[in-house]
């Protein structure tokens, strides 16, 4: 279980997140050779999606300014995952759920990951 998700950008802390999804990481690609298949290294790229709860009592955070941020995910088992070099890749449409909340999915890319 995830206890807390915190995004740090330009000295600001944003923690209005409802859910987080850590993306797949491609480690190698198959390469067709004449008589067999080989594998080649790829540049590791990390991705994370978060569901941002749009606050009703303050202005919405401008995710277009997220460049070289830090995203920290604290889990209940004491494990902390920190993504560095975080950039906003995609800002999703606003959706409304049964809790009467406005939620927006934000996709991030990161250059590093530390556990």
mmCIF file of N, CA and C in Angstrom, residues 6-10 12 14 17 50 52 61-71 83-91 106-110:
data_model
loop_
_atom_site.group_PDB
_atom_site.id
_atom_site.type_symbol
_atom_site.label_atom_id
_atom_site.label_comp_id
_atom_site.label_asym_id
_atom_site.label_seq_id
_atom_site.Cartn_x
_atom_site.Cartn_y
_atom_site.Cartn_z
ATOM 1 N N UNK A 6 4.613 12.480 -3.002
ATOM 2 C CA UNK A 6 5.002 13.879 -2.894
ATOM 3 C C UNK A 6 5.822 14.271 -4.112
ATOM 4 N N UNK A 7 5.420 15.359 -4.766
ATOM 5 C CA UNK A 7 6.156 15.909 -5.896
ATOM 6 C C UNK A 7 6.797 17.212 -5.448
ATOM 7 N N UNK A 8 8.114 17.320 -5.640
ATOM 8 C CA UNK A 8 8.851 18.533 -5.281
ATOM 9 C C UNK A 8 9.352 19.195 -6.557
ATOM 10 N N UNK A 9 8.908 20.449 -6.781
ATOM 11 C CA UNK A 9 9.294 21.201 -7.965
ATOM 12 C C UNK A 9 9.539 22.643 -7.569
ATOM 13 N N UNK A 10 10.723 23.164 -7.872
ATOM 14 C CA UNK A 10 11.053 24.570 -7.619
ATOM 15 C C UNK A 10 10.709 25.008 -6.199
ATOM 16 N N UNK A 12 8.426 23.895 -4.272
ATOM 17 C CA UNK A 12 7.029 23.640 -3.919
ATOM 18 C C UNK A 12 6.824 22.154 -3.691
ATOM 19 N N UNK A 14 3.836 19.251 -3.675
ATOM 20 C CA UNK A 14 2.469 18.934 -4.083
ATOM 21 C C UNK A 14 2.190 17.518 -3.632
ATOM 22 N N UNK A 17 -2.510 13.855 -4.332
ATOM 23 C CA UNK A 17 -2.628 12.729 -5.243
ATOM 24 C C UNK A 17 -3.474 11.625 -4.627
ATOM 25 N N UNK A 50 0.112 9.655 -12.038
ATOM 26 C CA UNK A 50 -0.556 9.960 -10.778
ATOM 27 C C UNK A 50 -1.931 10.525 -11.072
ATOM 28 N N UNK A 52 -4.240 13.220 -9.844
ATOM 29 C CA UNK A 52 -4.190 14.469 -9.086
ATOM 30 C C UNK A 52 -5.609 14.909 -8.767
ATOM 31 N N UNK A 61 -2.569 23.261 -9.433
ATOM 32 C CA UNK A 61 -1.138 23.340 -9.712
ATOM 33 C C UNK A 61 -0.906 23.265 -11.215
ATOM 34 N N UNK A 62 0.012 24.063 -11.724
ATOM 35 C CA UNK A 62 0.345 24.089 -13.148
ATOM 36 C C UNK A 62 1.429 23.050 -13.428
ATOM 37 N N UNK A 63 1.034 21.884 -13.897
ATOM 38 C CA UNK A 63 1.984 20.794 -14.127
ATOM 39 C C UNK A 63 2.875 21.034 -15.338
ATOM 40 N N UNK A 64 2.550 22.014 -16.175
ATOM 41 C CA UNK A 64 3.409 22.293 -17.324
ATOM 42 C C UNK A 64 4.774 22.830 -16.889
ATOM 43 N N UNK A 65 4.898 23.305 -15.652
ATOM 44 C CA UNK A 65 6.183 23.807 -15.166
ATOM 45 C C UNK A 65 7.053 22.730 -14.523
ATOM 46 N N UNK A 66 6.607 21.474 -14.509
ATOM 47 C CA UNK A 66 7.394 20.399 -13.893
ATOM 48 C C UNK A 66 8.532 20.013 -14.830
ATOM 49 N N UNK A 67 9.724 20.446 -14.437
ATOM 50 C CA UNK A 67 10.945 20.140 -15.181
ATOM 51 C C UNK A 67 12.030 19.858 -14.144
ATOM 52 N N UNK A 68 12.620 18.696 -14.219
ATOM 53 C CA UNK A 68 13.685 18.281 -13.305
ATOM 54 C C UNK A 68 13.223 18.273 -11.844
ATOM 55 N N UNK A 69 12.034 17.738 -11.608
ATOM 56 C CA UNK A 69 11.490 17.624 -10.256
ATOM 57 C C UNK A 69 11.862 16.302 -9.607
ATOM 58 N N UNK A 70 11.338 16.098 -8.397
ATOM 59 C CA UNK A 70 11.555 14.864 -7.651
ATOM 60 C C UNK A 70 10.203 14.339 -7.198
ATOM 61 N N UNK A 71 9.917 13.073 -7.468
ATOM 62 C CA UNK A 71 8.671 12.434 -7.053
ATOM 63 C C UNK A 71 9.023 11.321 -6.080
ATOM 64 N N UNK A 83 11.923 9.158 -7.614
ATOM 65 C CA UNK A 83 12.209 9.387 -9.022
ATOM 66 C C UNK A 83 12.831 10.766 -9.143
ATOM 67 N N UNK A 84 13.953 10.854 -9.857
ATOM 68 C CA UNK A 84 14.634 12.128 -10.040
ATOM 69 C C UNK A 84 14.593 12.535 -11.511
ATOM 70 N N UNK A 85 14.808 13.808 -11.764
ATOM 71 C CA UNK A 85 14.756 14.298 -13.137
ATOM 72 C C UNK A 85 13.373 14.133 -13.728
ATOM 73 N N UNK A 86 12.341 14.446 -12.944
ATOM 74 C CA UNK A 86 10.948 14.219 -13.347
ATOM 75 C C UNK A 86 10.459 15.363 -14.240
ATOM 76 N N UNK A 87 9.856 14.984 -15.353
ATOM 77 C CA UNK A 87 9.259 15.934 -16.284
ATOM 78 C C UNK A 87 7.816 15.524 -16.549
ATOM 79 N N UNK A 88 6.933 16.504 -16.663
ATOM 80 C CA UNK A 88 5.544 16.222 -17.020
ATOM 81 C C UNK A 88 5.497 15.911 -18.516
ATOM 82 N N UNK A 89 4.941 14.762 -18.872
ATOM 83 C CA UNK A 89 4.844 14.357 -20.265
ATOM 84 C C UNK A 89 3.456 14.605 -20.833
ATOM 85 N N UNK A 90 2.438 14.378 -20.002
ATOM 86 C CA UNK A 90 1.066 14.463 -20.497
ATOM 87 C C UNK A 90 0.147 14.838 -19.347
ATOM 88 N N UNK A 91 -0.732 15.800 -19.588
ATOM 89 C CA UNK A 91 -1.735 16.201 -18.608
ATOM 90 C C UNK A 91 -3.082 15.736 -19.142
ATOM 91 N N UNK A 106 -1.922 12.646 -14.541
ATOM 92 C CA UNK A 106 -0.713 13.301 -15.022
ATOM 93 C C UNK A 106 0.337 12.227 -15.280
ATOM 94 N N UNK A 107 0.941 12.232 -16.471
ATOM 95 C CA UNK A 107 1.994 11.273 -16.813
ATOM 96 C C UNK A 107 3.351 11.955 -16.699
ATOM 97 N N UNK A 108 4.265 11.292 -15.998
ATOM 98 C CA UNK A 108 5.613 11.809 -15.800
ATOM 99 C C UNK A 108 6.633 10.851 -16.381
ATOM 100 N N UNK A 109 7.741 11.393 -16.833
ATOM 101 C CA UNK A 109 8.915 10.619 -17.182
ATOM 102 C C UNK A 109 10.017 11.012 -16.215
ATOM 103 N N UNK A 110 10.934 10.092 -15.924
ATOM 104 C CA UNK A 110 12.011 10.367 -14.981
ATOM 105 C C UNK A 110 13.321 9.796 -15.500
#
